[in-house]
Amino acid sequence: MDTDEGRTTLTNQSATPHGYPEPHGYPAQEPHPIDGPGTSTGGFPIYAFRESLPGPEPEQGYPATPDYGLPGPDGRPGLPDSFGGAGVLGKHRNPFAVWLGLPLITLGVYYFVWVYRTNRELGEYDRRIQVNPALSLLAFLVGWLVLVPPFVAAWRLGTRTRTAQHAAGVPETNPVLAFVLFLIGFGPLFLQLELNRLWDRYPGAVEGQQVPLYR
């Protein structure tokens, strides 16, 4: 005897987006956000009609950044004898925030943070640059007790920036000018501009990414 209990109803046949019954044991799937839950006249899927339209496929995602290598390792940079022609990209900063904005907000603390991080980034970028960021920071913090260390640290920061620019193949800064600007309070502004020019040598790369050295 033919009954409704043994018959597949139209409602069950339309349980899936394209009118087929859902296989037993599988959860129901959400309808496609563009195609919707139904089909066009005659059972022809809407997504198939869309794919039949002429013209190139639309681009998806974001353009890939240049491949400068794998991210650099954390920790201390390698010794000069392990130098392999690559370094770790430093951070691009706003020069005016470094020079005036953040030091005012932090009551001068950010200036010392900048000295430490800048020296560390230069050493990580070019492992031939011998630098101890902690000692450079101490020279600016307590070196004024014996007067000389802050001036030495300011001079060396300028020469390290020039050395890194040479390795990147960009025009090199003048460390004498950087030192004089440090004496009158404009050193961080000038050197951050020079460092940004160094990091801009690698368009599309991000902070911490391994990049090649050209010299």
Coordinates of N, CA and C in Angstrom, one line a residue:
M1 N 0.9 -1.2 0.0 CA 0.0 0.0 0.0 C 0.9 1.2 0.0
D2 N 0.5 2.1 -0.9 CA 1.3 3.3 -1.0 C 0.9 4.4 0.0
T3 N 1.8 4.7 0.9 CA 1.5 5.7 2.0 C 2.5 6.8 1.9
D4 N 2.2 7.9 2.7 CA 3.1 9.0 2.8 C 4.3 8.7 3.5
E5 N 4.3 7.7 4.4 CA 5.4 7.3 5.2 C 6.6 6.8 4.4
G6 N 6.3 6.1 3.3 CA 7.3 5.5 2.5 C 7.7 6.4 1.3
R7 N 7.3 7.6 1.2 CA 7.5 8.5 0.1 C 8.3 9.7 0.5
T8 N 9.3 10.0 -0.4 CA 10.2 11.2 -0.1 C 9.4 12.4 -0.6
T9 N 9.2 13.3 0.3 CA 8.4 14.5 0.0 C 9.2 15.5 -0.7
L10 N 8.6 16.5 -1.3 CA 9.2 17.6 -1.9 C 10.0 18.4 -1.0
T11 N 9.5 18.5 0.3 CA 10.2 19.3 1.3 C 11.6 18.7 1.6
N12 N 11.6 17.3 1.7 CA 12.9 16.7 2.0 C 13.8 16.8 0.8
Q13 N 13.3 16.8 -0.4 CA 14.1 16.9 -1.6 C 14.8 18.2 -1.7
S14 N 14.2 19.2 -1.1 CA 14.8 20.6 -1.2 C 15.5 20.9 0.1
A15 N 16.0 19.9 0.8 CA 16.7 20.2 2.0 C 18.1 20.8 1.8
T16 N 18.7 20.6 0.6 CA 20.0 21.1 0.3 C 19.8 22.3 -0.7
P17 N 20.8 23.1 -0.9 CA 20.7 24.3 -1.8 C 20.2 24.0 -3.2
H18 N 20.6 22.8 -3.7 CA 20.3 22.5 -5.1 C 19.2 21.4 -5.3
G19 N 18.4 21.2 -4.2 CA 17.2 20.3 -4.3 C 17.4 18.8 -4.1
Y20 N 18.6 18.4 -3.6 CA 18.9 17.0 -3.4 C 18.8 16.7 -1.9
P21 N 18.3 15.5 -1.6 CA 18.2 15.2 -0.1 C 19.6 15.1 0.5
E22 N 19.6 15.5 1.8 CA 20.9 15.5 2.5 C 21.2 14.0 2.8
P23 N 22.5 13.6 2.5 CA 22.9 12.2 2.8 C 22.8 11.9 4.3
H24 N 22.4 10.7 4.6 CA 22.2 10.3 6.0 C 23.5 10.3 6.8
G25 N 23.5 11.0 7.9 CA 24.6 11.0 8.8 C 25.5 12.2 8.6
Y26 N 25.2 13.1 7.7 CA 25.9 14.3 7.5 C 25.1 15.5 8.0
P27 N 25.7 16.5 8.6 CA 24.9 17.7 9.0 C 24.5 18.5 7.9
A28 N 23.5 19.2 8.0 CA 23.0 20.1 7.0 C 24.0 21.3 6.8
Q29 N 24.2 21.7 5.5 CA 25.2 22.7 5.2 C 24.4 24.0 5.0
E30 N 25.1 25.2 5.4 CA 24.5 26.5 5.2 C 24.5 26.8 3.7
P31 N 23.4 27.5 3.2 CA 23.4 27.8 1.8 C 24.5 28.8 1.4
H32 N 24.9 28.8 0.2 CA 25.9 29.7 -0.3 C 25.5 31.1 -0.2
P33 N 26.3 32.0 0.3 CA 25.9 33.4 0.6 C 25.5 34.2 -0.6
I34 N 25.9 33.7 -1.8 CA 25.6 34.4 -3.1 C 24.5 33.7 -3.8
D35 N 24.7 32.4 -3.9 CA 23.7 31.6 -4.7 C 22.3 31.5 -4.0
G36 N 22.3 31.6 -2.6 CA 21.1 31.5 -1.9 C 20.6 30.1 -1.8
P37 N 19.5 29.8 -1.2 CA 19.1 28.5 -0.8 C 18.4 27.8 -2.0
G38 N 18.0 28.5 -3.1 CA 17.3 27.8 -4.1 C 18.0 27.7 -5.4
T39 N 17.3 27.4 -6.5 CA 17.9 27.3 -7.8 C 17.0 28.1 -8.8
S40 N 17.5 28.2 -10.0 CA 16.7 29.0 -11.0 C 15.7 28.1 -11.6
T41 N 14.9 28.7 -12.5 CA 13.8 27.9 -13.2 C 14.3 26.7 -13.9
G42 N 13.7 25.6 -13.6 CA 14.1 24.3 -14.3 C 15.1 23.6 -13.5
G43 N 15.5 24.0 -12.3 CA 16.5 23.3 -11.5 C 17.9 23.7 -11.9
F44 N 18.2 24.7 -12.7 CA 19.5 25.1 -13.1 C 20.1 25.9 -12.0
P45 N 21.2 25.5 -11.4 CA 21.8 26.2 -10.2 C 22.2 27.6 -10.6
I46 N 21.9 28.6 -9.7 CA 22.3 30.0 -9.9 C 23.8 30.1 -10.0
Y47 N 24.6 29.4 -9.2 CA 26.0 29.6 -9.3 C 26.6 29.1 -10.6
A48 N 26.0 28.1 -11.2 CA 26.4 27.7 -12.5 C 26.2 28.8 -13.6
F49 N 25.0 29.5 -13.5 CA 24.8 30.5 -14.4 C 25.8 31.7 -14.2
R50 N 26.1 31.9 -13.0 CA 27.1 33.0 -12.7 C 28.5 32.6 -13.3
E51 N 28.9 31.4 -13.2 CA 30.2 30.9 -13.7 C 30.2 30.8 -15.2
S52 N 29.0 30.8 -15.8 CA 29.0 30.7 -17.3 C 29.1 32.1 -17.9
L53 N 29.1 33.2 -17.2 CA 29.3 34.5 -17.7 C 30.7 34.7 -18.3
P54 N 30.8 35.4 -19.4 CA 32.1 35.6 -20.0 C 32.9 36.6 -19.2
G55 N 34.3 36.6 -19.4 CA 35.1 37.6 -18.7 C 36.0 36.9 -17.8
P56 N 37.1 37.6 -17.4 CA 38.1 37.0 -16.5 C 37.5 36.9 -15.1
E57 N 38.1 36.0 -14.3 CA 37.7 35.8 -12.9 C 38.2 37.0 -12.1
P58 N 37.4 37.5 -11.1 CA 37.8 38.6 -10.3 C 39.0 38.3 -9.4
E59 N 39.8 39.2 -9.2 CA 41.0 39.0 -8.3 C 40.5 38.9 -6.9
Q60 N 41.2 38.0 -6.2 CA 40.9 37.8 -4.8 C 42.1 38.0 -3.9
G61 N 41.9 38.4 -2.7 CA 43.0 38.5 -1.7 C 43.7 39.9 -1.9
Y62 N 45.0 39.9 -1.3 CA 45.8 41.1 -1.4 C 47.1 40.8 -2.2
P63 N 47.7 41.8 -2.8 CA 48.9 41.5 -3.5 C 50.0 41.1 -2.6
A64 N 50.8 40.1 -3.0 CA 51.8 39.5 -2.2 C 53.0 40.5 -2.0
T65 N 53.6 40.5 -0.8 CA 54.7 41.4 -0.6 C 56.0 40.7 -1.1
P66 N 57.0 41.5 -1.5 CA 58.3 40.9 -2.0 C 58.8 39.9 -1.0
D67 N 59.4 38.8 -1.5 CA 60.0 37.8 -0.7 C 61.4 38.1 -0.4
Y68 N 61.7 38.7 0.8 CA 63.1 39.0 1.1 C 63.7 37.9 2.0
G69 N 63.0 36.8 2.2 CA 63.5 35.7 3.0 C 62.6 35.4 4.2
L70 N 63.0 34.5 5.1 CA 62.3 34.1 6.2 C 62.5 35.1 7.4
P71 N 61.5 35.2 8.3 CA 61.8 36.1 9.5 C 63.0 35.7 10.2
G72 N 63.7 36.8 10.7 CA 65.0 36.6 11.4 C 64.8 35.9 12.7
P73 N 65.8 35.2 13.2 CA 65.7 34.6 14.5 C 65.7 35.6 15.7
D74 N 65.0 35.2 16.8 CA 65.1 36.1 17.9 C 66.4 35.9 18.7
G75 N 66.7 36.9 19.5 CA 67.9 36.7 20.3 C 69.1 37.5 19.7
R76 N 70.3 37.2 20.2 CA 71.5 38.0 19.8 C 71.8 37.7 18.4
P77 N 72.3 38.7 17.6 CA 72.7 38.5 16.3 C 74.0 37.7 16.2
G78 N 74.3 37.1 15.1 CA 75.4 36.2 14.9 C 76.7 37.0 14.9
L79 N 77.8 36.3 15.0 CA 79.1 36.9 15.0 C 79.5 37.2 13.6
P80 N 80.6 38.1 13.4 CA 81.0 38.5 12.1 C 81.3 37.3 11.2
D81 N 81.9 36.2 11.7 CA 82.3 35.1 10.9 C 81.1 34.3 10.4
S82 N 79.9 34.5 11.0 CA 78.7 33.9 10.6 C 77.8 34.7 9.7
F83 N 78.3 35.9 9.3 CA 77.6 36.9 8.5 C 77.3 36.2 7.1
G84 N 76.0 36.2 6.7 CA 75.6 35.6 5.5 C 75.0 36.5 4.5
G85 N 75.2 37.8 4.6 CA 74.6 38.7 3.6 C 73.1 39.0 3.8
A86 N 72.6 38.9 5.0 CA 71.2 39.2 5.3 C 71.1 39.7 6.7
G87 N 70.0 40.5 6.9 CA 69.8 41.0 8.3 C 68.3 41.1 8.5
V88 N 68.0 41.6 9.7 CA 66.6 41.7 10.1 C 66.1 43.2 10.0
L89 N 65.0 43.4 9.4 CA 64.5 44.8 9.2 C 64.0 45.4 10.5
G90 N 64.4 46.7 10.7 CA 64.0 47.4 11.9 C 62.6 48.0 11.7
K91 N 62.2 48.9 12.7 CA 60.9 49.5 12.7 C 60.9 50.9 12.1
H92 N 59.9 51.1 11.2 CA 59.7 52.4 10.7 C 58.9 53.3 11.7
R93 N 59.4 54.4 12.1 CA 58.8 55.2 13.1 C 58.5 56.6 12.6
N94 N 57.6 57.3 13.3 CA 57.3 58.7 13.0 C 58.4 59.5 13.6
P95 N 59.2 60.3 12.8 CA 60.3 61.0 13.4 C 59.9 62.1 14.4
F96 N 58.7 62.7 14.2 CA 58.3 63.8 15.1 C 57.7 63.2 16.4
A97 N 57.2 62.0 16.3 CA 56.7 61.3 17.5 C 57.9 60.9 18.4
V98 N 59.0 60.4 17.7 CA 60.2 60.0 18.4 C 60.9 61.2 19.0
W99 N 60.9 62.3 18.3 CA 61.7 63.5 18.8 C 60.9 64.3 19.9
L100 N 59.6 64.4 19.7 CA 58.9 65.3 20.7 C 57.7 64.7 21.3
G101 N 56.8 64.1 20.5 CA 55.5 63.6 21.0 C 55.6 62.6 22.1
L102 N 56.2 61.4 21.8 CA 56.3 60.3 22.8 C 57.2 60.7 24.0
P103 N 58.3 61.4 23.8 CA 59.0 61.8 25.0 C 58.2 62.7 26.0
L104 N 57.4 63.6 25.4 CA 56.5 64.4 26.2 C 55.5 63.6 27.0
I105 N 54.9 62.7 26.3 CA 53.8 61.8 26.9 C 54.4 61.0 28.0
T106 N 55.6 60.5 27.8 CA 56.2 59.5 28.8 C 57.2 60.2 29.7
L107 N 57.2 61.6 29.7 CA 58.1 62.4 30.6 C 59.5 62.0 30.4
G108 N 59.9 61.8 29.1 CA 61.3 61.6 28.8 C 61.7 60.1 28.7
V109 N 60.9 59.2 29.2 CA 61.3 57.8 29.2 C 61.4 57.2 27.8
Y110 N 60.6 57.6 26.9 CA 60.6 57.0 25.6 C 62.0 57.3 24.9
Y111 N 62.6 58.4 25.2 CA 63.9 58.7 24.5 C 64.9 57.6 24.8
F112 N 64.9 57.1 26.0 CA 65.9 56.0 26.3 C 65.4 54.7 25.7
V113 N 64.1 54.5 25.6 CA 63.6 53.3 24.9 C 64.1 53.3 23.5
W114 N 64.0 54.5 22.9 CA 64.4 54.7 21.5 C 65.9 54.4 21.3
V115 N 66.7 54.9 22.2 CA 68.1 54.6 22.1 C 68.4 53.1 22.1
Y116 N 67.8 52.4 23.1 CA 68.1 51.0 23.2 C 67.6 50.2 21.9
R117 N 66.4 50.5 21.5 CA 65.8 49.8 20.4 C 66.5 50.1 19.1
T118 N 66.9 51.3 18.9 CA 67.6 51.7 17.7 C 69.0 51.0 17.6
N119 N 69.7 51.0 18.6 CA 71.0 50.3 18.6 C 70.8 48.8 18.4
R120 N 69.8 48.2 19.0 CA 69.6 46.8 18.8 C 69.2 46.5 17.4
E121 N 68.3 47.3 16.8 CA 67.9 47.1 15.4 C 69.0 47.2 14.5
L122 N 69.9 48.1 14.7 CA 71.1 48.3 13.8 C 72.0 47.1 13.9
G123 N 72.2 46.5 15.1 CA 73.0 45.3 15.2 C 72.4 44.1 14.6
E124 N 71.1 44.0 14.6 CA 70.4 42.9 14.0 C 70.3 43.0 12.5
Y125 N 70.3 44.3 12.0 CA 70.2 44.5 10.6 C 71.5 44.1 9.9
D126 N 72.6 44.5 10.5 CA 74.0 44.2 10.0 C 74.8 43.6 11.1
R127 N 75.0 42.3 11.1 CA 75.7 41.7 12.2 C 77.2 42.0 12.2
R128 N 77.7 42.7 11.2 CA 79.1 43.2 11.3 C 79.2 44.5 12.2
I129 N 78.0 45.1 12.6 CA 78.0 46.2 13.5 C 78.1 45.7 14.9
Q130 N 79.2 46.0 15.6 CA 79.4 45.5 17.0 C 78.7 46.6 17.9
V131 N 77.7 46.1 18.6 CA 77.0 47.0 19.5 C 76.3 46.2 20.6
N132 N 76.4 46.8 21.8 CA 75.7 46.3 23.0 C 74.6 47.3 23.4
P133 N 73.3 47.1 23.0 CA 72.3 48.1 23.3 C 72.2 48.5 24.7
A134 N 72.4 47.6 25.7 CA 72.3 47.9 27.1 C 73.4 48.9 27.5
L135 N 74.6 48.7 27.0 CA 75.7 49.6 27.3 C 75.4 51.0 26.7
S136 N 74.9 51.0 25.5 CA 74.5 52.3 24.9 C 73.5 53.0 25.7
L137 N 72.5 52.3 26.3 CA 71.5 52.9 27.1 C 72.1 53.4 28.4
L138 N 73.0 52.6 29.0 CA 73.6 53.1 30.3 C 74.4 54.3 30.0
A139 N 75.0 54.5 28.9 CA 75.8 55.6 28.6 C 75.0 56.9 28.6
F140 N 73.7 56.8 28.1 CA 72.8 57.9 28.1 C 72.2 58.1 29.4
L141 N 72.0 57.1 30.2 CA 71.3 57.2 31.5 C 72.2 57.7 32.6
V142 N 73.3 57.1 32.8 CA 74.2 57.5 33.9 C 75.5 58.0 33.5
G143 N 75.8 58.0 32.2 CA 77.1 58.4 31.7 C 77.4 59.9 32.0
W144 N 76.3 60.7 32.3 CA 76.6 62.1 32.5 C 77.4 62.3 33.8
L145 N 77.4 61.3 34.6 CA 78.2 61.4 35.9 C 79.7 61.6 35.6
V146 N 80.2 61.1 34.5 CA 81.6 61.3 34.1 C 81.7 62.0 32.8
L147 N 80.6 62.5 32.3 CA 80.4 63.5 31.2 C 80.7 62.9 29.8
V148 N 81.7 62.0 29.6 CA 82.1 61.6 28.3 C 81.2 60.6 27.6
P149 N 80.8 59.5 28.3 CA 80.0 58.4 27.7 C 78.8 58.8 26.8
P150 N 78.0 59.8 27.2 CA 76.8 60.1 26.3 C 77.3 60.7 25.0
F151 N 78.3 61.4 25.0 CA 78.8 62.0 23.7 C 79.4 60.9 22.8
V152 N 80.1 59.9 23.4 CA 80.6 58.8 22.7 C 79.5 58.0 22.1
A153 N 78.4 57.7 22.9 CA 77.3 56.9 22.5 C 76.5 57.6 21.3
A154 N 76.4 58.9 21.4 CA 75.7 59.7 20.4 C 76.5 59.6 19.1
W155 N 77.8 59.8 19.2 CA 78.7 59.7 18.0 C 78.6 58.3 17.3
R156 N 78.6 57.3 18.1 CA 78.6 55.9 17.6 C 77.2 55.5 17.0
L157 N 76.2 56.1 17.5 CA 74.9 55.8 17.0 C 74.8 56.4 15.5
G158 N 75.4 57.6 15.3 CA 75.5 58.1 14.0 C 76.3 57.3 13.1
T159 N 77.5 56.8 13.5 CA 78.3 56.0 12.7 C 77.7 54.7 12.4
R160 N 77.0 54.1 13.3 CA 76.3 52.8 13.0 C 75.2 53.0 12.0
T161 N 74.5 54.1 12.1 CA 73.5 54.4 11.1 C 74.1 54.5 9.7
R162 N 75.2 55.2 9.6 CA 75.9 55.3 8.3 C 76.4 53.9 7.8
T163 N 76.9 53.1 8.7 CA 77.4 51.7 8.3 C 76.2 50.9 7.8
A164 N 75.1 51.0 8.4 CA 73.9 50.2 8.0 C 73.4 50.7 6.6
Q165 N 73.4 52.0 6.4 CA 73.0 52.6 5.2 C 73.9 52.1 4.0
H166 N 75.2 52.0 4.3 CA 76.2 51.5 3.4 C 75.8 50.1 3.0
A167 N 75.5 49.3 4.0 CA 75.2 47.9 3.7 C 73.9 47.8 2.8
A168 N 73.0 48.7 3.0 CA 71.7 48.7 2.2 C 71.9 49.3 0.8
G169 N 73.0 50.0 0.6 CA 73.2 50.6 -0.7 C 72.4 51.9 -0.9
V170 N 72.1 52.6 0.2 CA 71.4 53.9 0.1 C 72.4 55.0 0.5
P171 N 72.2 56.3 0.1 CA 73.1 57.4 0.4 C 73.3 57.4 1.9
E172 N 74.5 57.6 2.3 CA 74.9 57.6 3.7 C 74.8 58.9 4.4
T173 N 74.5 58.9 5.7 CA 74.3 60.1 6.5 C 75.7 60.6 6.9
N174 N 75.7 61.8 7.4 CA 76.9 62.5 7.9 C 76.9 62.3 9.4
P175 N 77.8 61.5 10.0 CA 77.7 61.4 11.5 C 78.1 62.6 12.2
V176 N 78.9 63.5 11.6 CA 79.3 64.8 12.3 C 78.0 65.6 12.4
L177 N 77.2 65.7 11.3 CA 76.0 66.5 11.4 C 75.1 65.9 12.5
A178 N 75.0 64.5 12.5 CA 74.1 63.9 13.5 C 74.6 64.2 14.9
F179 N 75.9 64.2 15.1 CA 76.4 64.5 16.5 C 76.1 65.9 16.9
V180 N 76.3 66.9 16.0 CA 76.0 68.3 16.3 C 74.5 68.5 16.6
L181 N 73.7 67.8 15.8 CA 72.2 67.9 16.1 C 71.9 67.3 17.4
F182 N 72.6 66.2 17.8 CA 72.4 65.7 19.2 C 72.7 66.7 20.2
L183 N 73.7 67.5 20.0 CA 74.1 68.5 21.0 C 73.1 69.6 21.2
I184 N 72.3 69.8 20.2 CA 71.3 70.9 20.3 C 69.9 70.3 20.4
G185 N 69.8 69.0 20.6 CA 68.5 68.4 20.8 C 67.7 67.9 19.6
F186 N 68.3 67.9 18.5 CA 67.6 67.4 17.3 C 68.1 66.1 16.8
G187 N 68.9 65.4 17.5 CA 69.5 64.2 17.1 C 68.5 63.1 16.8
P188 N 67.6 62.8 17.7 CA 66.6 61.7 17.4 C 65.8 62.0 16.1
L189 N 65.4 63.2 15.9 CA 64.6 63.6 14.8 C 65.4 63.3 13.5
F190 N 66.6 63.7 13.5 CA 67.5 63.6 12.3 C 67.8 62.1 12.0
L191 N 68.2 61.4 13.0 CA 68.6 60.0 12.8 C 67.4 59.1 12.5
Q192 N 66.2 59.4 13.1 CA 65.0 58.6 12.7 C 64.6 58.8 11.3
L193 N 64.8 60.0 10.8 CA 64.6 60.2 9.3 C 65.6 59.4 8.5
E194 N 66.8 59.3 8.9 CA 67.8 58.5 8.2 C 67.5 57.0 8.3
L195 N 67.1 56.6 9.5 CA 66.7 55.2 9.7 C 65.5 54.8 8.8
N196 N 64.5 55.7 8.7 CA 63.4 55.4 7.9 C 63.8 55.3 6.4
R197 N 64.8 56.1 6.0 CA 65.2 56.0 4.6 C 65.9 54.6 4.4
L198 N 66.6 54.1 5.5 CA 67.2 52.8 5.4 C 66.2 51.7 5.3
W199 N 65.1 51.7 6.1 CA 64.1 50.7 6.1 C 63.3 50.8 4.8
D200 N 63.1 52.0 4.3 CA 62.4 52.1 3.0 C 63.1 51.5 1.8
R201 N 64.3 51.1 2.0 CA 65.0 50.4 1.0 C 64.3 49.1 0.6
Y202 N 63.5 48.6 1.5 CA 62.8 47.3 1.3 C 61.3 47.4 1.3
P203 N 60.7 48.0 0.2 CA 59.3 48.2 0.1 C 58.5 46.9 0.2
G204 N 57.5 46.9 1.0 CA 56.7 45.7 1.2 C 57.1 44.8 2.3
A205 N 58.3 44.9 2.8 CA 58.8 44.1 3.9 C 58.3 44.7 5.2
V206 N 58.2 43.8 6.2 CA 57.7 44.2 7.5 C 58.8 44.1 8.6
E207 N 58.5 44.7 9.7 CA 59.5 44.7 10.8 C 59.8 43.2 11.3
G208 N 61.0 42.9 11.5 CA 61.4 41.6 11.9 C 61.6 40.6 10.7
Q209 N 61.4 41.0 9.5 CA 61.6 40.2 8.3 C 63.1 40.2 7.9
Q210 N 63.5 39.0 7.5 CA 64.9 38.9 7.0 C 65.0 39.5 5.6
V211 N 66.0 40.4 5.4 CA 66.2 41.1 4.2 C 67.7 41.0 3.8
P212 N 67.9 41.1 2.5 CA 69.3 41.0 2.0 C 70.1 42.3 2.2
L213 N 71.4 42.2 2.4 CA 72.3 43.3 2.4 C 73.0 43.3 1.1
Y214 N 73.2 44.5 0.6 CA 73.7 44.7 -0.8 C 75.2 45.0 -0.8
R215 N 75.8 45.3 0.3 CA 77.3 45.5 0.3 C 77.9 44.9 1.5

